mmCIF file of C-alpha atoms in Angstrom:
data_model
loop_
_atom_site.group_PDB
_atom_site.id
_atom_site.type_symbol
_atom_site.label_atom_id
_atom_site.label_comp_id
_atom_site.label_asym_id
_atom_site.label_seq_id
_atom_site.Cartn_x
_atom_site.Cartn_y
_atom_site.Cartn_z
ATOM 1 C CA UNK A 13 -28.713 18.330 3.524
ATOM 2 C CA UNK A 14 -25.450 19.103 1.429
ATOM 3 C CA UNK A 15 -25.712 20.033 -2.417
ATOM 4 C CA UNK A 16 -25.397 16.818 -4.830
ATOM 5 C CA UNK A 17 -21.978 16.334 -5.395
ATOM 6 C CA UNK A 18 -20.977 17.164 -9.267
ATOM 7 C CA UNK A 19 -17.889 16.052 -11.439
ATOM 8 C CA UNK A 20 -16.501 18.497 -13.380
ATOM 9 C CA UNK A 21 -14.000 16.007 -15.830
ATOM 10 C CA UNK A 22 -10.781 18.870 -17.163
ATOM 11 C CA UNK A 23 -8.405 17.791 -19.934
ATOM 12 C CA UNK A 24 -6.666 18.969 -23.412
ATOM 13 C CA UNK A 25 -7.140 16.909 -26.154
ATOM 14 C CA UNK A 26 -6.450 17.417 -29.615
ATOM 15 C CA UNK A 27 -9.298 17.510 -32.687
ATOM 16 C CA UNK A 28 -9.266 13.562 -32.381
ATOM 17 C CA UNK A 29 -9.074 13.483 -28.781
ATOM 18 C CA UNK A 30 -5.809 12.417 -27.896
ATOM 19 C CA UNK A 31 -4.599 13.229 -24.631
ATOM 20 C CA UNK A 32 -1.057 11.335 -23.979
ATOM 21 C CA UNK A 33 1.933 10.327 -25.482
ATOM 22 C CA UNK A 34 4.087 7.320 -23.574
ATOM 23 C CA UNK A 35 2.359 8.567 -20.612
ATOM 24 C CA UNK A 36 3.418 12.055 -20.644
ATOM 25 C CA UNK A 37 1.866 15.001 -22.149
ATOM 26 C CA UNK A 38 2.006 15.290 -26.304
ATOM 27 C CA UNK A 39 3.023 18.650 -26.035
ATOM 28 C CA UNK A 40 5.045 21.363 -23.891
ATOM 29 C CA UNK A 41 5.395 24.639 -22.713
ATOM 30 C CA UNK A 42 1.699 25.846 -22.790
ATOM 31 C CA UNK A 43 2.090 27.868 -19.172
ATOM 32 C CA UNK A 44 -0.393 30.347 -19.763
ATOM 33 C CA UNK A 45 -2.904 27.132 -20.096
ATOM 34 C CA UNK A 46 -1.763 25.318 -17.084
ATOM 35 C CA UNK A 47 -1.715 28.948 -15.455
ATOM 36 C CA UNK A 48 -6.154 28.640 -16.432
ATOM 37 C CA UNK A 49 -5.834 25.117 -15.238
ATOM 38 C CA UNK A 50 -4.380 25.677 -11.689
ATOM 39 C CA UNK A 51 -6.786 29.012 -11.249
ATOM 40 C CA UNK A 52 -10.308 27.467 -12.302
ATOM 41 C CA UNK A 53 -9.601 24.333 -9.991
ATOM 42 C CA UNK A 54 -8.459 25.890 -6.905
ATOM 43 C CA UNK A 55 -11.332 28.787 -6.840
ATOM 44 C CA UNK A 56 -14.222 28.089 -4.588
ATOM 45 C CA UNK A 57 -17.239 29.667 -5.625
ATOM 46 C CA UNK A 58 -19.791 31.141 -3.602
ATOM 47 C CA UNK A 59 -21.409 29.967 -0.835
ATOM 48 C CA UNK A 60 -18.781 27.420 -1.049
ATOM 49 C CA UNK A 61 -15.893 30.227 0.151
ATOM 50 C CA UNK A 62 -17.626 31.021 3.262
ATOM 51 C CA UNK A 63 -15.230 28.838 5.461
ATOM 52 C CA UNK A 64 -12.222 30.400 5.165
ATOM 53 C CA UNK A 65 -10.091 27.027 4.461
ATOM 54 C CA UNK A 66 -12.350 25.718 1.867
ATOM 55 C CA UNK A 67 -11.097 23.719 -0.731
ATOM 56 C CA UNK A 68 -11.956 21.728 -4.302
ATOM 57 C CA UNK A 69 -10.675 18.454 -4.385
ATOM 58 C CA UNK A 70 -8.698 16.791 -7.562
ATOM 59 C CA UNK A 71 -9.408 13.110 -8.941
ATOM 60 C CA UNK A 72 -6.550 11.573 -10.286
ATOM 61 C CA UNK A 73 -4.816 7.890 -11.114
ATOM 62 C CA UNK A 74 -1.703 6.747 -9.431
ATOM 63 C CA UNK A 75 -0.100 7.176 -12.955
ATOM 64 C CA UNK A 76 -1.130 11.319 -13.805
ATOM 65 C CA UNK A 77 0.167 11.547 -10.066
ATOM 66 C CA UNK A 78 3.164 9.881 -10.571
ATOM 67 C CA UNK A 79 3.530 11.844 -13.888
ATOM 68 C CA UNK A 80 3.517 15.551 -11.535
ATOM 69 C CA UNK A 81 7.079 16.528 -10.816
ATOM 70 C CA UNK A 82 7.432 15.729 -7.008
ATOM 71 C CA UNK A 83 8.235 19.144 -6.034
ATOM 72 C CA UNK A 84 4.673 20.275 -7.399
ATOM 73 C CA UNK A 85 2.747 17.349 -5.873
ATOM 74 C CA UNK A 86 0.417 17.232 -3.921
ATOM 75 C CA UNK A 87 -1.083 19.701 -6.391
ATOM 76 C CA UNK A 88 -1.358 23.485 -4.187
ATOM 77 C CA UNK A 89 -4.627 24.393 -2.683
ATOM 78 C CA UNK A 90 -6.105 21.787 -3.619
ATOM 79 C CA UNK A 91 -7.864 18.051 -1.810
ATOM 80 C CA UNK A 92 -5.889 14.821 -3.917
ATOM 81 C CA UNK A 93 -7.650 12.246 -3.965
ATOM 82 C CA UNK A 94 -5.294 9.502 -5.943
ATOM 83 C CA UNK A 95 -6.856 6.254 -7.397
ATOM 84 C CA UNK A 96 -4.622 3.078 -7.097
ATOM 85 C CA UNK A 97 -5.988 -0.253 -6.917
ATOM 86 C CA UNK A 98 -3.664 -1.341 -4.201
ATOM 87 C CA UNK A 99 -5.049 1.405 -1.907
ATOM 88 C CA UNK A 100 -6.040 1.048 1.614
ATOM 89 C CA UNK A 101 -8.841 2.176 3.136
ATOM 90 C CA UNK A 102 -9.020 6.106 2.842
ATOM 91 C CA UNK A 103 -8.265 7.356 6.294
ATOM 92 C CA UNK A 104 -11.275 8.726 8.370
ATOM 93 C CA UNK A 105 -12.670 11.956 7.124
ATOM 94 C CA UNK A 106 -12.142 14.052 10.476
ATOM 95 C CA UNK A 107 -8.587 12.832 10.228
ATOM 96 C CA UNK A 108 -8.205 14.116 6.961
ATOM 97 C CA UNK A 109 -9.377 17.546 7.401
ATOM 98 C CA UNK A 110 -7.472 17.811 10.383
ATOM 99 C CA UNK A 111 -4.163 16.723 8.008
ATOM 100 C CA UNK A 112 -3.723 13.576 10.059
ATOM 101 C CA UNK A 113 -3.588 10.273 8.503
ATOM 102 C CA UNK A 114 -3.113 11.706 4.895
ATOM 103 C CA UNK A 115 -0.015 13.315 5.926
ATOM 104 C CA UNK A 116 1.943 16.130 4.316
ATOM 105 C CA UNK A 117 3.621 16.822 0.635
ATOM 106 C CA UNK A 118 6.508 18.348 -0.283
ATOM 107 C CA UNK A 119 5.312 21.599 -0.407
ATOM 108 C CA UNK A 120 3.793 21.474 3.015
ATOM 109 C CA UNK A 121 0.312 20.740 1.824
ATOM 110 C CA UNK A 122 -1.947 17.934 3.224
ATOM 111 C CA UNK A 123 -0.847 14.650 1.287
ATOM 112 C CA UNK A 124 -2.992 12.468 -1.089
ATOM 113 C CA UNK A 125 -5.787 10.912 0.161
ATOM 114 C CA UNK A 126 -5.495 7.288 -1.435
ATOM 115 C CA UNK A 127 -8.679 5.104 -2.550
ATOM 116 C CA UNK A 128 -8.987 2.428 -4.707
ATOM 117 C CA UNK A 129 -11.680 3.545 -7.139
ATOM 118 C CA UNK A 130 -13.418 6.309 -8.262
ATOM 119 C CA UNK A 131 -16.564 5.004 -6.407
ATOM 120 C CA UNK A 132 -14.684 5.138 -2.967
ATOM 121 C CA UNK A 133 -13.564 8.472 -3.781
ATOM 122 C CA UNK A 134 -17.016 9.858 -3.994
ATOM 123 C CA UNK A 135 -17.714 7.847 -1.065
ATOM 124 C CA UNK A 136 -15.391 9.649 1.043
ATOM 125 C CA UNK A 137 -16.087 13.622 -0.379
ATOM 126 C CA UNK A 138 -19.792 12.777 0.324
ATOM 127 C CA UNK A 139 -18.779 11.382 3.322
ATOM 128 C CA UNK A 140 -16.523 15.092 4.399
ATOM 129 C CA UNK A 141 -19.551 17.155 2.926
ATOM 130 C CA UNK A 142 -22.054 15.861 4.723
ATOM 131 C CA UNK A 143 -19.386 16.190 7.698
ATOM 132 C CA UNK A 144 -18.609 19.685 7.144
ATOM 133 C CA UNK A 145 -22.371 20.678 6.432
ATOM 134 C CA UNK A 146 -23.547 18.768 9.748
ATOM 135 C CA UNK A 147 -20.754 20.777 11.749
ATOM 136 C CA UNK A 148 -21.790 24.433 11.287
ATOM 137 C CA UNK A 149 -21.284 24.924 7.770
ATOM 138 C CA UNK A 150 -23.568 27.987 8.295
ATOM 139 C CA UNK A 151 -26.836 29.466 6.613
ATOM 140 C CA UNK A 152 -27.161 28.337 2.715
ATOM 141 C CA UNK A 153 -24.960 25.455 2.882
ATOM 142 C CA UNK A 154 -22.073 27.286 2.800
ATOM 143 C CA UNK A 155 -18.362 25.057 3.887
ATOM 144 C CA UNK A 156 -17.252 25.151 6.855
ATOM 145 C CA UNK A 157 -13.594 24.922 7.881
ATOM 146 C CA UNK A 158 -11.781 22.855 5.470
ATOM 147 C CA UNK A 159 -15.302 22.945 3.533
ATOM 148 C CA UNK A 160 -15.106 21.004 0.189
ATOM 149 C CA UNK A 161 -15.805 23.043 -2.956
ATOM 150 C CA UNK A 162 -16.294 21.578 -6.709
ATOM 151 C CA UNK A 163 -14.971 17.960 -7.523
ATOM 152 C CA UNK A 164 -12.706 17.619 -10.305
ATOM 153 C CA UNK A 165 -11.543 14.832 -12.822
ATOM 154 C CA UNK A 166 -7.782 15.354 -14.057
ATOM 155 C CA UNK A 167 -7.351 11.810 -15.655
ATOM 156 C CA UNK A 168 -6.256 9.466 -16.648
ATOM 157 C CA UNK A 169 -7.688 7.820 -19.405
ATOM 158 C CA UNK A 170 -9.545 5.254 -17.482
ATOM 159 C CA UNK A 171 -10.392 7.587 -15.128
ATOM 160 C CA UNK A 172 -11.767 9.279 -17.407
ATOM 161 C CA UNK A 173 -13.902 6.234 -18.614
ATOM 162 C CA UNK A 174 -15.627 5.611 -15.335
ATOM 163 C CA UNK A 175 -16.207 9.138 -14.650
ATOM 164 C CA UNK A 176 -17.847 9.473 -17.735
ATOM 165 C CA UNK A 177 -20.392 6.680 -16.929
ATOM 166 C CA UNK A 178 -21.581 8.342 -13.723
ATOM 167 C CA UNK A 179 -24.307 10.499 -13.699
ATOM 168 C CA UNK A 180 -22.504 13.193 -11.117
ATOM 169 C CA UNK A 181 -20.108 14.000 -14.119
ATOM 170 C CA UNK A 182 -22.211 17.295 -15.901
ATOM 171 C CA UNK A 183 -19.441 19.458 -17.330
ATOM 172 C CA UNK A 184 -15.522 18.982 -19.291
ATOM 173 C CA UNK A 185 -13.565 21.913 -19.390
ATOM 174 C CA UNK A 186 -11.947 21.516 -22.550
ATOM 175 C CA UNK A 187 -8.644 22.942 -23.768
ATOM 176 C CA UNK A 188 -8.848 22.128 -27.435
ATOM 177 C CA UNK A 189 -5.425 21.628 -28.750
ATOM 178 C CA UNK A 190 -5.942 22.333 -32.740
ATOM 179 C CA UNK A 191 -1.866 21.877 -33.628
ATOM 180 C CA UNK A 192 -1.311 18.510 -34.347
ATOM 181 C CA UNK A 193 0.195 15.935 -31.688
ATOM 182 C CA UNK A 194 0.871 11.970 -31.411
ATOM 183 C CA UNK A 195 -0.847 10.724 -29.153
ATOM 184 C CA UNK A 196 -1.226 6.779 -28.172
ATOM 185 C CA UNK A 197 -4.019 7.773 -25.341
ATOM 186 C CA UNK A 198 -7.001 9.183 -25.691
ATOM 187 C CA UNK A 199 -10.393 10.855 -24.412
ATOM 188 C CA UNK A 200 -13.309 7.975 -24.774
ATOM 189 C CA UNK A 201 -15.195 10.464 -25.682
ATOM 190 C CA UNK A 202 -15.816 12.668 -29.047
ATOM 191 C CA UNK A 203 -16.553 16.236 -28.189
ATOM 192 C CA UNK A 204 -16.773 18.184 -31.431
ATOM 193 C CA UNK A 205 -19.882 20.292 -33.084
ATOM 194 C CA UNK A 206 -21.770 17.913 -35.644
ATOM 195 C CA UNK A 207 -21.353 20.201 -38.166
ATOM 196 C CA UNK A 208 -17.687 21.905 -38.575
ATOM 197 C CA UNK A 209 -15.477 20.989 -35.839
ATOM 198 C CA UNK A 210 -15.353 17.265 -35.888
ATOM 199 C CA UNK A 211 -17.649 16.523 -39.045
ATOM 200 C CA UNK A 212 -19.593 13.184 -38.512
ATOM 201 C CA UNK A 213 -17.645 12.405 -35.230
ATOM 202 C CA UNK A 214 -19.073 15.315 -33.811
ATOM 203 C CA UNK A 215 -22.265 13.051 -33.543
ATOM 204 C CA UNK A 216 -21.145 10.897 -30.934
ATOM 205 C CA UNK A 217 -20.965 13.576 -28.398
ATOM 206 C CA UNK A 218 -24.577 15.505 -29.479
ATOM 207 C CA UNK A 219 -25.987 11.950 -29.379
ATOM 208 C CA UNK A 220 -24.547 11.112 -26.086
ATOM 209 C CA UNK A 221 -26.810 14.347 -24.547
ATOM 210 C CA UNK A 222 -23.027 16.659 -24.591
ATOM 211 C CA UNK A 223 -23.547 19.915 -26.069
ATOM 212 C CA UNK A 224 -20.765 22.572 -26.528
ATOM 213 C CA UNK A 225 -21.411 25.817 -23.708
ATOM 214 C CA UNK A 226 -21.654 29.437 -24.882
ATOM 215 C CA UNK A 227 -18.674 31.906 -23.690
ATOM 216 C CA UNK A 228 -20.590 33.268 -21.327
ATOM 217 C CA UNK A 229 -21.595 30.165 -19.405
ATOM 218 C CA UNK A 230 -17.781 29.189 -19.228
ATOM 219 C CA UNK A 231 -17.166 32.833 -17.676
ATOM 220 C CA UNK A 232 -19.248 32.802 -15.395
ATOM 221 C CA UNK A 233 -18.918 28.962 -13.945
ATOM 222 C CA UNK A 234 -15.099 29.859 -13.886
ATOM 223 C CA UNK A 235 -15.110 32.618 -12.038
ATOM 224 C CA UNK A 236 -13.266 34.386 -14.854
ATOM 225 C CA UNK A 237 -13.021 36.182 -17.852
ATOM 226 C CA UNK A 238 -11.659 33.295 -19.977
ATOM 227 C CA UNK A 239 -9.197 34.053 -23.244
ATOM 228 C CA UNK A 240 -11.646 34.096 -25.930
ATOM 229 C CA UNK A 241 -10.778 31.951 -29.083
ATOM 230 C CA UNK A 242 -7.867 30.573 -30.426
ATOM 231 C CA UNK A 243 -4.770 31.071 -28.217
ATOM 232 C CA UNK A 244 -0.912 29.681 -29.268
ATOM 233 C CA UNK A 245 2.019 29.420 -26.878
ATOM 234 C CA UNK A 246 5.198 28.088 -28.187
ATOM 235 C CA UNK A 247 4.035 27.168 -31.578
ATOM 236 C CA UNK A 248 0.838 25.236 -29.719
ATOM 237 C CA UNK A 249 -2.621 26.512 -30.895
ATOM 238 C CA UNK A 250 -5.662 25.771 -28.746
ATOM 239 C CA UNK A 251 -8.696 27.382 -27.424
ATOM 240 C CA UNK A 252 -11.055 27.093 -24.203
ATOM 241 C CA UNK A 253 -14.231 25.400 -24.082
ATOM 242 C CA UNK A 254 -16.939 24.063 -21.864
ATOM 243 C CA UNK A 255 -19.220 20.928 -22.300
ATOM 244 C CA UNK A 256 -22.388 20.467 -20.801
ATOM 245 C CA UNK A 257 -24.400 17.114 -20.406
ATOM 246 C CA UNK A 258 -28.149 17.535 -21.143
ATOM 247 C CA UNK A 259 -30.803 16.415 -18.221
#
């Protein structure tokens, strides 16, 4: 029996929780934070890393994909799974692993899987999981070879939406951009403390059952000693965070 499969939803968002501009990023040259952003969603944790070819997989629309530079895309290390509604079927999961029907990006890594909702996405990682486990994933539910890992949400917006209507989504990994941006998209949900951060706004999110994560918890689910506090790159102050949702 595989392990329930969990969304983990990752953005940066400013104190209002805007997270585009024109459909690009508000803001520029933060490569120590993509740097954190590429680490914590390619590591596999444990039992996860027994297969030696284990992945995590990436959610994304057919607009964030199309907003990746082609030479970086498919994202490295890393499953795609793209939304678009004009999808076709996702190919079968044995062809997938295998790097069949998905084909092969730019860089040489297996190409996008394409479905055409979030639903069907999940559909076809439980679908692999249960694959994987069934074919000698080995003692403790540990992968197998091209075992799936943790599940990740990248955006966009409406993405975002559904994912956060779904009871598999239990953590965001938060990069809390405090400079301030324009933004004409953003998060559908407040995540701020109800007292300091976000003042009353900060409600929404302790209402909703979302509570902030101590430093500790975010080091140890990423694997990593995380930056503590605020950071700036470029001009660009932000800081790290982790959100939980409550049982």
């Amino acid at each position: 029996m595989p392990p329930p499969l969990e969304l983990t939803i990752v953005l940066a968002a400013t104190r209002d929780m805007g997270i585009g501009l024109h459909g690009s990023l508000p803001w520029t040259g933060l490569k120590k934070e993509m740097a954190y952003f590429a680490r914590v969603t390619k590591r596999v944790p444990l039992p996860n890393a027994s297969g030696p070819s284990a992945r995590n997989a990436v959610i994304m629309g057919r607009r964030t994909w199309e907003s990746i530079p082609p030479r970086f895309r498919p994202l490295a290390g890393r499953l795609n799974v793209v939304i678009s509604r004009s999808a076709p079927p996702p190919p079968p999961t044995s062809s997938t692993a295998a790097g069949g029907e998905a084909g092969k990006g730019e860089m040489g890594e297996e190409g996008p899987v394409m479905v055409s909702s979030l639903e069907q996405a999940l559909s076809f990682l439980r679908k692999r999981q249960e694959q994987e486990i069934g074919g000698g994933g080995g003692e403790g539910g540990g992968a197998g070879e091209g075992g799936l890992g943790r599940v990740f949400v990248i955006g966009g917006g409406q993405v975002y939406t559904s994912a956060l209507a779904l009871k598999e989504t239990k953590r965001v990994l938060l990069t809390r951009v405090l400079t301030d941006f324009e933004c004409d998209t953003f998060f559908p949900l407040v995540l701020g403390e109800a007292e300091g951060e976000e003042g009353e706004e900060g409600q929404a999110a302790v209402e909703s059952g979302w509570r902030r994560s101590e430093k500790s918890a975010l080091d140890e689910w990423a694997g990593e000693v995380v930056p503590e506090g605020v950071q700036e790159e470029n001009g660009t102050r932000y800081e790290f965070q982790m959100w939980e949702r409550g049982e």
